[in-house]
Structures are given as structure tokens and as C-alpha cells.
Backbone as numpy.savetxt, mean C-alpha at the origin, in Angstrom:
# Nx Ny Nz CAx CAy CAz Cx Cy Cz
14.97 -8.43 4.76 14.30 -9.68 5.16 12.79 -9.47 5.10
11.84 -10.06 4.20 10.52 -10.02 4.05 10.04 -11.22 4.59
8.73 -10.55 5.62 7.79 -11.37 6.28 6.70 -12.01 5.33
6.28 -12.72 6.08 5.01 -13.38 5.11 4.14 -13.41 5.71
2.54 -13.02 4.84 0.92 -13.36 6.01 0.45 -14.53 5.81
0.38 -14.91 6.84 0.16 -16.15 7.18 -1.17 -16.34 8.12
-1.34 -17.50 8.50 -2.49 -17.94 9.00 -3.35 -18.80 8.87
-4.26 -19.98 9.45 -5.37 -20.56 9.59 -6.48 -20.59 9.57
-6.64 -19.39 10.41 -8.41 -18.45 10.19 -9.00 -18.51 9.50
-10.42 -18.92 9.48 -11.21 -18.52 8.28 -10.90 -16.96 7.39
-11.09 -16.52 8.41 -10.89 -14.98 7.36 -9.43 -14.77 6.60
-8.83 -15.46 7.33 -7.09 -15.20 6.80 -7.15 -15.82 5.26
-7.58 -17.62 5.81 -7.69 -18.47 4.37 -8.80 -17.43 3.23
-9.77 -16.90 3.49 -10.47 -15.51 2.40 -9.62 -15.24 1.72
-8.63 -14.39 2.66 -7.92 -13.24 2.14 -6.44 -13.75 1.50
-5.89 -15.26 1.72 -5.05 -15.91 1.12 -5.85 -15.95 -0.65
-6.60 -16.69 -0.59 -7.56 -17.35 -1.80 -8.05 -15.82 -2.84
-8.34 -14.59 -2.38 -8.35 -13.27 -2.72 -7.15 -12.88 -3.30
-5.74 -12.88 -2.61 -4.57 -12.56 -2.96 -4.47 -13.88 -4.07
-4.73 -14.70 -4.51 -4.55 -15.45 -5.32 -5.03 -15.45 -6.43
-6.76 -14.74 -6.28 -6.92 -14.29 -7.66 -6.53 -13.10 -8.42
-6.18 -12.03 -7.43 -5.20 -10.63 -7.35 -4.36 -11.28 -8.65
-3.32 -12.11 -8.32 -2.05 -12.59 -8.94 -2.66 -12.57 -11.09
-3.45 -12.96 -11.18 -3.91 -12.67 -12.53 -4.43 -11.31 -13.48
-5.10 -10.26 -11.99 -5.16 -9.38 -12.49 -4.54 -7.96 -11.55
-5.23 -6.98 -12.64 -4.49 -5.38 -12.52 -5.20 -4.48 -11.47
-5.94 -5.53 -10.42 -6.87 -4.25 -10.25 -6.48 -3.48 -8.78
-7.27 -2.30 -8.17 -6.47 -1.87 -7.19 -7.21 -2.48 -6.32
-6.48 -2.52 -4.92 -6.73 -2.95 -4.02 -6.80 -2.17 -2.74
-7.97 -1.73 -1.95 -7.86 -0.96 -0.65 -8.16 -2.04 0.79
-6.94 -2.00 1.27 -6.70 -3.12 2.50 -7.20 -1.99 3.46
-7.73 -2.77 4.80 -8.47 -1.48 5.71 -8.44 -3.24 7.00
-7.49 -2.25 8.05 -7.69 -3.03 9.07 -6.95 -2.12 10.44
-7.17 -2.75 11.00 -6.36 -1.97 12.69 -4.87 -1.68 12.42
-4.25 -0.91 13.20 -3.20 -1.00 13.00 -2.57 -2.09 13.15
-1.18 -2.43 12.80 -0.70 -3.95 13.19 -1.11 -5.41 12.61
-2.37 -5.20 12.24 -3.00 -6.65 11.73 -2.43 -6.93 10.08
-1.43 -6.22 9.51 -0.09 -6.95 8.72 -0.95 -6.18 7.14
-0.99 -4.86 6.94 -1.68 -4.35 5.75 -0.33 -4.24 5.25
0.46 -3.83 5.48 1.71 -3.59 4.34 2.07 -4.76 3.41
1.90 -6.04 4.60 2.34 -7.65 4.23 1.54 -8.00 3.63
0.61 -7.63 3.52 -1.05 -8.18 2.31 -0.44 -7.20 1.51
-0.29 -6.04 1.30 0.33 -5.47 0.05 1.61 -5.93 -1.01
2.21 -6.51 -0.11 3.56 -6.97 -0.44 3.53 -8.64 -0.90
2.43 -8.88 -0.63 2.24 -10.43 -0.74 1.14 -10.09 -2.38
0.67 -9.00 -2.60 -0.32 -8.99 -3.85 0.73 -8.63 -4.90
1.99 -8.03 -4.39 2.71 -7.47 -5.41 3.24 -8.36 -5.75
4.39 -9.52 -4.84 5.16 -10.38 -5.37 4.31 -11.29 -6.34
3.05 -12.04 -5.97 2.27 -12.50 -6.82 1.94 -12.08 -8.27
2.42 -10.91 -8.42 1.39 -10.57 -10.17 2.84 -10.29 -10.49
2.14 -10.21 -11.86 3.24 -10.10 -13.20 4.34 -9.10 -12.83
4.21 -8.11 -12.10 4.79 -6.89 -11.71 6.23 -6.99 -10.36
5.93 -8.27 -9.92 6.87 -8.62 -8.72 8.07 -8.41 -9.27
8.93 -8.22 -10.12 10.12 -8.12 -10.81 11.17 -6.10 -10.63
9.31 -5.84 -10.63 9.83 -4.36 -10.70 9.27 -3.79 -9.34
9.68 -2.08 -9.17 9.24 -1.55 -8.01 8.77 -2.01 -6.79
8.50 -2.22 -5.36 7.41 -1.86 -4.55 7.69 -0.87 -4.23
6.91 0.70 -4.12 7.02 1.94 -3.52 5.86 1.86 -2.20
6.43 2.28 -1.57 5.81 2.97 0.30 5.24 3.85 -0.05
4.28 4.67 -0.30 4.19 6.48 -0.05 3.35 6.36 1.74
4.39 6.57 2.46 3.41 6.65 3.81 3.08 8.28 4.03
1.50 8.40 3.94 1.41 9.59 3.76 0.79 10.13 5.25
0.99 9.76 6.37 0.91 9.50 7.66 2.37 10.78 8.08
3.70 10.39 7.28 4.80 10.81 7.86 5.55 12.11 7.41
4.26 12.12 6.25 4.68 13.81 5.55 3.72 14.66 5.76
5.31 16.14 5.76 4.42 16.94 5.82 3.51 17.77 5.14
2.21 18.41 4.88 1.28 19.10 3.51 1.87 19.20 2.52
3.07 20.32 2.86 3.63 21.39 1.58 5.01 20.14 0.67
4.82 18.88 1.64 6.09 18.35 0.65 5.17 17.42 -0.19
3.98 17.04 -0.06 3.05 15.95 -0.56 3.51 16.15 -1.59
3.06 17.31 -2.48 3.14 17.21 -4.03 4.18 16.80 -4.51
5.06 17.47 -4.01 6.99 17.20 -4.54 7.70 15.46 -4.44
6.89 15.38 -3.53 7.34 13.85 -3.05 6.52 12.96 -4.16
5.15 13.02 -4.20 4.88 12.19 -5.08 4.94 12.56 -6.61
4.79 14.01 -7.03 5.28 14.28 -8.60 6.59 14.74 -9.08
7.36 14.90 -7.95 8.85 15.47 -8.24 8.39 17.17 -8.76
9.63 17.37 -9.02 9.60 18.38 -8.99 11.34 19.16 -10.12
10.76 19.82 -10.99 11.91 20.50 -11.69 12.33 21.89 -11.65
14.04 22.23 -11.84 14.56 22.77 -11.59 15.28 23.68 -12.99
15.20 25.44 -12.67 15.80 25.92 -14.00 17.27 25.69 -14.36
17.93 24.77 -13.86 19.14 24.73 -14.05 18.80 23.05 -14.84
17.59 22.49 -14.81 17.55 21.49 -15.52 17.53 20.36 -14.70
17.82 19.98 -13.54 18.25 19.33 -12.51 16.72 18.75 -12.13
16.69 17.23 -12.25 14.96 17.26 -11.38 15.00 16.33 -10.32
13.96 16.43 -9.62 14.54 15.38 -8.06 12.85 14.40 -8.65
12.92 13.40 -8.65 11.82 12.55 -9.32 11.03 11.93 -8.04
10.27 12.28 -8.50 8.92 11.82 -7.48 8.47 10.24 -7.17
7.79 9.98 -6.22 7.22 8.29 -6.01 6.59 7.75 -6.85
5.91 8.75 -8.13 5.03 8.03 -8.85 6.08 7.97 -10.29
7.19 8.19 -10.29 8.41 7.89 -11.75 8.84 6.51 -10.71
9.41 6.59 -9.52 10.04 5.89 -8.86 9.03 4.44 -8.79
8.09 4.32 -8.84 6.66 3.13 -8.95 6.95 2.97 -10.21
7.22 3.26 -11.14 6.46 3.07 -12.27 6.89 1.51 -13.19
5.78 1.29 -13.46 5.94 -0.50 -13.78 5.77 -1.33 -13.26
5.76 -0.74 -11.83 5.68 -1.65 -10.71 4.21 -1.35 -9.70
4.40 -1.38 -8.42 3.29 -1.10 -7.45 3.16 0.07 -6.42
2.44 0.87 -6.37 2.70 1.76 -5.35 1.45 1.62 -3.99
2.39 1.35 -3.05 1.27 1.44 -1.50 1.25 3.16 -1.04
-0.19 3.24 -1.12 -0.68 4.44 -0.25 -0.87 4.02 0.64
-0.06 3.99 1.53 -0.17 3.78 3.15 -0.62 4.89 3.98
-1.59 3.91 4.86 -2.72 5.55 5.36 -3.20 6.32 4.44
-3.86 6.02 3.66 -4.46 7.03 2.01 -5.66 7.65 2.96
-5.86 7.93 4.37 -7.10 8.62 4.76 -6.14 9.72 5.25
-4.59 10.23 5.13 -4.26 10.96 5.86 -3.29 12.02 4.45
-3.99 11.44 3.14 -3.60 12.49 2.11 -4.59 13.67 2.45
-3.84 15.30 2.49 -4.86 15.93 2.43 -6.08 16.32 1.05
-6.88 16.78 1.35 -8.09 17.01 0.74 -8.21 17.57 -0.50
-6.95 18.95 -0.74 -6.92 19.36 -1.85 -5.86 18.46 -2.87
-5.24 17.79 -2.23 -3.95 16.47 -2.70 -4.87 15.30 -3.49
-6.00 15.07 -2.82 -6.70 14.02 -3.59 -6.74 14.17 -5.25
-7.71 15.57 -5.30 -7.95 15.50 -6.69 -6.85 15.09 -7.44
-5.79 15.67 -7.20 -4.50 15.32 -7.88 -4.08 13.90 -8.38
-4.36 12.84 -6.94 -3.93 11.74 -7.26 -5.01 11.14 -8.18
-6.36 11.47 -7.77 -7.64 10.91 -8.56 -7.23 11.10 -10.22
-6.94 12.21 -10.63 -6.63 12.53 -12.04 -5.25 11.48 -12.53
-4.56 11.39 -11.88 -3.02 10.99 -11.88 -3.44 9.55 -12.05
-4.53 8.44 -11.22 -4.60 7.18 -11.68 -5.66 7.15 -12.78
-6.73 7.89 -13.06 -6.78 8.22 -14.14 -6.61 7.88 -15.41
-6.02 8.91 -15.57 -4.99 9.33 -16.49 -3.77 8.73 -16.95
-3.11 7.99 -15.91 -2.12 7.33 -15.78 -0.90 8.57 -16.19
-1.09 9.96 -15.99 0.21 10.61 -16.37 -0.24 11.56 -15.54
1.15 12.74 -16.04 0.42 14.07 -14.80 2.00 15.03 -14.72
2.51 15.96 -14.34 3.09 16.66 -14.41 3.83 17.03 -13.56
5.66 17.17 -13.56 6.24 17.40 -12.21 5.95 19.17 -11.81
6.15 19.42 -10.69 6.24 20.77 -10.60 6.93 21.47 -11.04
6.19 22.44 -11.70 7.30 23.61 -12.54 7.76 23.02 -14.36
7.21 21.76 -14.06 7.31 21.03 -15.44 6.27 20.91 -16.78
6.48 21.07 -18.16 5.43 20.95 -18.81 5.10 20.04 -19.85
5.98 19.12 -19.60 5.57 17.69 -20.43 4.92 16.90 -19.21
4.19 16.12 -20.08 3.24 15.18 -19.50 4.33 14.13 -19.04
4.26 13.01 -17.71 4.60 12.12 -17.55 3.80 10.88 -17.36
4.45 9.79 -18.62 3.31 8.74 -18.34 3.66 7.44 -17.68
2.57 7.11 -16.41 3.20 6.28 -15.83 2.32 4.84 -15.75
2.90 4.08 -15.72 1.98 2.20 -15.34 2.21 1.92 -14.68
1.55 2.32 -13.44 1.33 1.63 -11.88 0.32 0.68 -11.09
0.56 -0.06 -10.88 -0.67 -0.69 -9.74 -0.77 -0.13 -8.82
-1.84 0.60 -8.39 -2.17 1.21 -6.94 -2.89 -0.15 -5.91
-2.41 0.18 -4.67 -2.54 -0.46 -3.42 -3.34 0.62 -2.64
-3.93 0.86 -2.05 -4.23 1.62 -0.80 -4.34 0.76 0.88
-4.19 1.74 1.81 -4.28 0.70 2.94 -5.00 2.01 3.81
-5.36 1.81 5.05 -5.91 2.90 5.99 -6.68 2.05 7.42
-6.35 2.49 8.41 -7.07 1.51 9.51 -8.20 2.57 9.30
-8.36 3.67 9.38 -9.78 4.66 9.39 -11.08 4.34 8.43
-12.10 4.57 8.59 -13.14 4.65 8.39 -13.20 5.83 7.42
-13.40 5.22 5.93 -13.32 5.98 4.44 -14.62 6.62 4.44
-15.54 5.92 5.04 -16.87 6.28 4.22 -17.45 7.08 5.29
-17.02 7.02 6.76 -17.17 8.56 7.98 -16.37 9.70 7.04
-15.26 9.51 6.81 -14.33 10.45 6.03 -14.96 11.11 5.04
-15.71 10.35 4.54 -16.74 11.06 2.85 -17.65 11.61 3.36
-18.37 10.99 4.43 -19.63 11.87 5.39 -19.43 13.58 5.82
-18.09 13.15 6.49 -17.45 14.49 7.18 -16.88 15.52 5.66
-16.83 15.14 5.03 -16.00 16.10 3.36 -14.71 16.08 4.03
-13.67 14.94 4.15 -12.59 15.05 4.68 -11.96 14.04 3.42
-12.72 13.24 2.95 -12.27 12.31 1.67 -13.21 12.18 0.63
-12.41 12.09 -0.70 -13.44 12.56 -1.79 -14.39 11.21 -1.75
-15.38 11.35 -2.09 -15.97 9.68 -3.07 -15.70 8.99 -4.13
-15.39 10.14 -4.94 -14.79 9.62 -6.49 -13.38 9.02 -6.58
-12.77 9.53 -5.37 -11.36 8.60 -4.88 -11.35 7.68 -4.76
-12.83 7.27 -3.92 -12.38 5.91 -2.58 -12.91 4.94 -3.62
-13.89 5.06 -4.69 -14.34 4.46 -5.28 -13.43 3.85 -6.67
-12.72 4.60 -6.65 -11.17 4.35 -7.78 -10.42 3.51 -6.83
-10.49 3.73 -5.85 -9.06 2.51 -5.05 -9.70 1.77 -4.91
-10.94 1.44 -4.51 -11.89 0.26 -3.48 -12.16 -0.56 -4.44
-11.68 -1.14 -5.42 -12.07 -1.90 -6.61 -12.26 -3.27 -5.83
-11.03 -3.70 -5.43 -11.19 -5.09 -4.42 -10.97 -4.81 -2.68
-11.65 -5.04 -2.37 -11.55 -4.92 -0.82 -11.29 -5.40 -0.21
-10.40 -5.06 0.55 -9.69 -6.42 1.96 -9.60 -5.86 3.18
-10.38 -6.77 4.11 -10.74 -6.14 5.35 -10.01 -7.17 6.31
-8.59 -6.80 7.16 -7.94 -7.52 8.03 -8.42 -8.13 9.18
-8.61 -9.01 9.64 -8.95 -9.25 11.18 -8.09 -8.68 12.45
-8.95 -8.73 13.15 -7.40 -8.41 14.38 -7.08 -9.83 14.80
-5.63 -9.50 15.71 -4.90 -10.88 16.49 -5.93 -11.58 17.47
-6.84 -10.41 17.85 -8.01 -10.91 18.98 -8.94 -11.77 18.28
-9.60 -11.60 17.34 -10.63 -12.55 16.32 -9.92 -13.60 15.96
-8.49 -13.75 15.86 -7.65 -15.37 14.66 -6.98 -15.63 16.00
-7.28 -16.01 17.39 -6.69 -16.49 18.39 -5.50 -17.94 18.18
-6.62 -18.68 16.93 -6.22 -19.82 16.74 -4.43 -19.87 15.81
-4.44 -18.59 15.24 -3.18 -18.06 14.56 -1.90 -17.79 15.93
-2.35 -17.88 17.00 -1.30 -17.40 17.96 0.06 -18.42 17.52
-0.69 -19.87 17.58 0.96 -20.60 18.06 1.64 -20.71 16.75
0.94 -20.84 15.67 1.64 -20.55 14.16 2.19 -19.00 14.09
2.04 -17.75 14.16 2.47 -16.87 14.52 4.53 -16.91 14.76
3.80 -17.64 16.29 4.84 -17.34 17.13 6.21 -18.09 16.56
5.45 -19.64 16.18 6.53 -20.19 15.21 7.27 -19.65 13.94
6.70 -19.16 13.54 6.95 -18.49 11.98 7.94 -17.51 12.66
7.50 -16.39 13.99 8.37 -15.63 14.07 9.56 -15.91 14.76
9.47 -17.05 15.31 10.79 -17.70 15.78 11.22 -18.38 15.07
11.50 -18.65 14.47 12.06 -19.29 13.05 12.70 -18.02 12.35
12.00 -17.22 11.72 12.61 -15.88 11.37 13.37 -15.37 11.94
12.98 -15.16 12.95 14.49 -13.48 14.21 15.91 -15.40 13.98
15.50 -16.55 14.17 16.19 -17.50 14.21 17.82 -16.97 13.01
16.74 -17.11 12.23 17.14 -16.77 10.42 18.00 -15.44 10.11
17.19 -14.51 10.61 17.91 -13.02 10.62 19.13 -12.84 11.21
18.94 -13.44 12.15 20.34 -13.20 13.40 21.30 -13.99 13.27
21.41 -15.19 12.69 21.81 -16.73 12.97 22.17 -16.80 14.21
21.36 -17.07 14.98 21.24 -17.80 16.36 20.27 -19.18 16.40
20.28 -19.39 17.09 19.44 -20.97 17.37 18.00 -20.38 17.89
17.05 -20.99 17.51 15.37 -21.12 17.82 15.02 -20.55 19.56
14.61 -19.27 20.31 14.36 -19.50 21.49 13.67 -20.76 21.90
13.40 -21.12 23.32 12.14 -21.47 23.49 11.02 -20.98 24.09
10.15 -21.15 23.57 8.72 -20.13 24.25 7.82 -21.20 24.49
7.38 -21.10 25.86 6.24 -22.01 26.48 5.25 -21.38 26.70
């Protein structure tokens, strides 16, 4: 069951009218807001929109892994018996991939991905053909990229490859006026999901 972002707000209607010109083109997108204020759903709302909604959406939440599996997870990885376990960026391919939390890839992991969008190809572990892939990159991160580049904790030449279009979320506290549309939308939904009848909320 997929949610939708929604809203009234000035800033919301921005970032509606933004996701709308998204829908025509290829470019990446780094969403940056608090936690909670709906970055996955602005991701998921840029994907269904473009030419690409047909194929993939990939997650990489890189928040929930650990160092030594980063590489394997996103380039796969091959085996001498021939056997390969395929990575997030074969599993994207054609389609869209969200770097969710992209401030919590580590440091020596960057270069990797920097070359990899690139390039658009790149190599499983232990493997020596090139793999070529056509992805739309997404990035998302509530953190502060450009403290991160200050501190040498995130490259520049990265942030500047994802940050092509920028989308900066509001919180629930700034779009107050979004509360009672919100609440409707989400009662209507759990309505939908469950088949039960509409609570009421006063």
C-alpha cells in the first residue's frame, strides 16, 4: 500500500510543482529534511512520475548496514563455483535507486559510488567484467552535507554529483495548515488498508 505527499503549504505546493518538472527529466535528486517529514514519499512520488515508474524502486538504507557488508550489498559479489549473489545496483538497474541516509555511507565507500554514477558501470567483488548499469540516483539525508564536507566525513565531489536538484522538506511544525488534510488522507487510508469504516477524530 503506497502513501502519497501531499499538502497545501506553500513549500509543499514548491516541491509538488518541482516533482513535476522531475517527471521529464533524468536528473538526480538530493531530498534533505528532518526525520519523518516524508523523504522516502518525495522519492517515490519522483519515481512513479518519470519514464522509469514501470521498472525498479530500490531502498539502499545505508543507516542499517553494517561497513564490511556495504560493498557486497551494493556491487554483489562473485563466487569460484560461479554462483553470484547480485548487488542493489544490478537489482536498480533501469529503474531508480534511493540512498537513504547517503550521510551514513562510509568515507572510503564513497569514492566507489562516485565512480559507479559516473561511469554508470563498475565491478562485482572478486569479478572482472565490467557491469553496466542505467540508474536514476535519489539521495535523501536529514544531516547537514556541507558540516560533513567541513569535518572530511563526506566527499565534495559526491555531494555535488547527487545535489543536482535540491529538495529541502519542511517539518509538520512549519505546514500546521496541512494538519487536518493529513489526518484525512490518513484516515481514509488505515480506512482502505484494513477495510473497516472511517474513525472519527475531533
Amino acid at each position: 500500500h503506497s502513501f502519497d505527499f501531499i499538502g497545501k503549504n506553500i513549500e509543499v505546493l514548491k516541491i509538488l510543482k518541482t516533482i513535476e518538472k522531475l517527471s521529464m527529466a533524468e536528473s538526480r535528486v538530493l531530498i534533505t529534511g528532518d526525520t519523518g517529514t516524508g523523504k522516502e514519499l518525495v522519492a517515490r512520488k519522483i519515481h512513479k512520475s518519470s519514464s522509469r515508474s514501470e521498472k525498479p524502486f530500490v531502498v539502499f538504507n545505508a543507516i542499517l548496514l553494517k561497513e564490511k557488508n556495504y560493498e557486497k550489498q551494493l556491487f554483489g559479489e562473485e563466487y569460484l563455483n560461479g554462483n553470484i549473489d547480485y548487488g542493489i545496483l544490478e537489482k536498480a538497474n533501469n529503474g531508480t535507486l534511493l540512498l537513504d541516509e547517503v550521510s551514513e555511507i562510509p568515507f572510503e565507500i564513497q569514492s566507489n559510488i562516485l565512480r559507479t554514477i559516473t561511469d554508470q558501470k563498475f565491478k562485482r567483488i572478486n569479478g572482472i567484467l565490467d557491469i553496466y548499469v542505467n540508474i536514476r540516483i535519489i539521495s535523501s539525508t536529514a544531516k547537514d552535507l556541507k558540516k560533513m564536507i567541513s569535518e572530511k566525513k563526506f566527499r565534495e565531489d559526491l555531494y555535488h554529483r547527487l545535489n543536482v536538484v535540491p529538495i529541502n522538506l519542511p517539518t509538520l511544525q512549519s505546514r500546521t495548515e496541512d494538519i487536518p488534510l493529513l489526518i484525512k488522507y490518513f484516515k481514509k487510508k488505515i480506512s482502505e488498508i484494513n477495510g473497516i469504516p472511517e474513525a472519527d477524530i475531533d
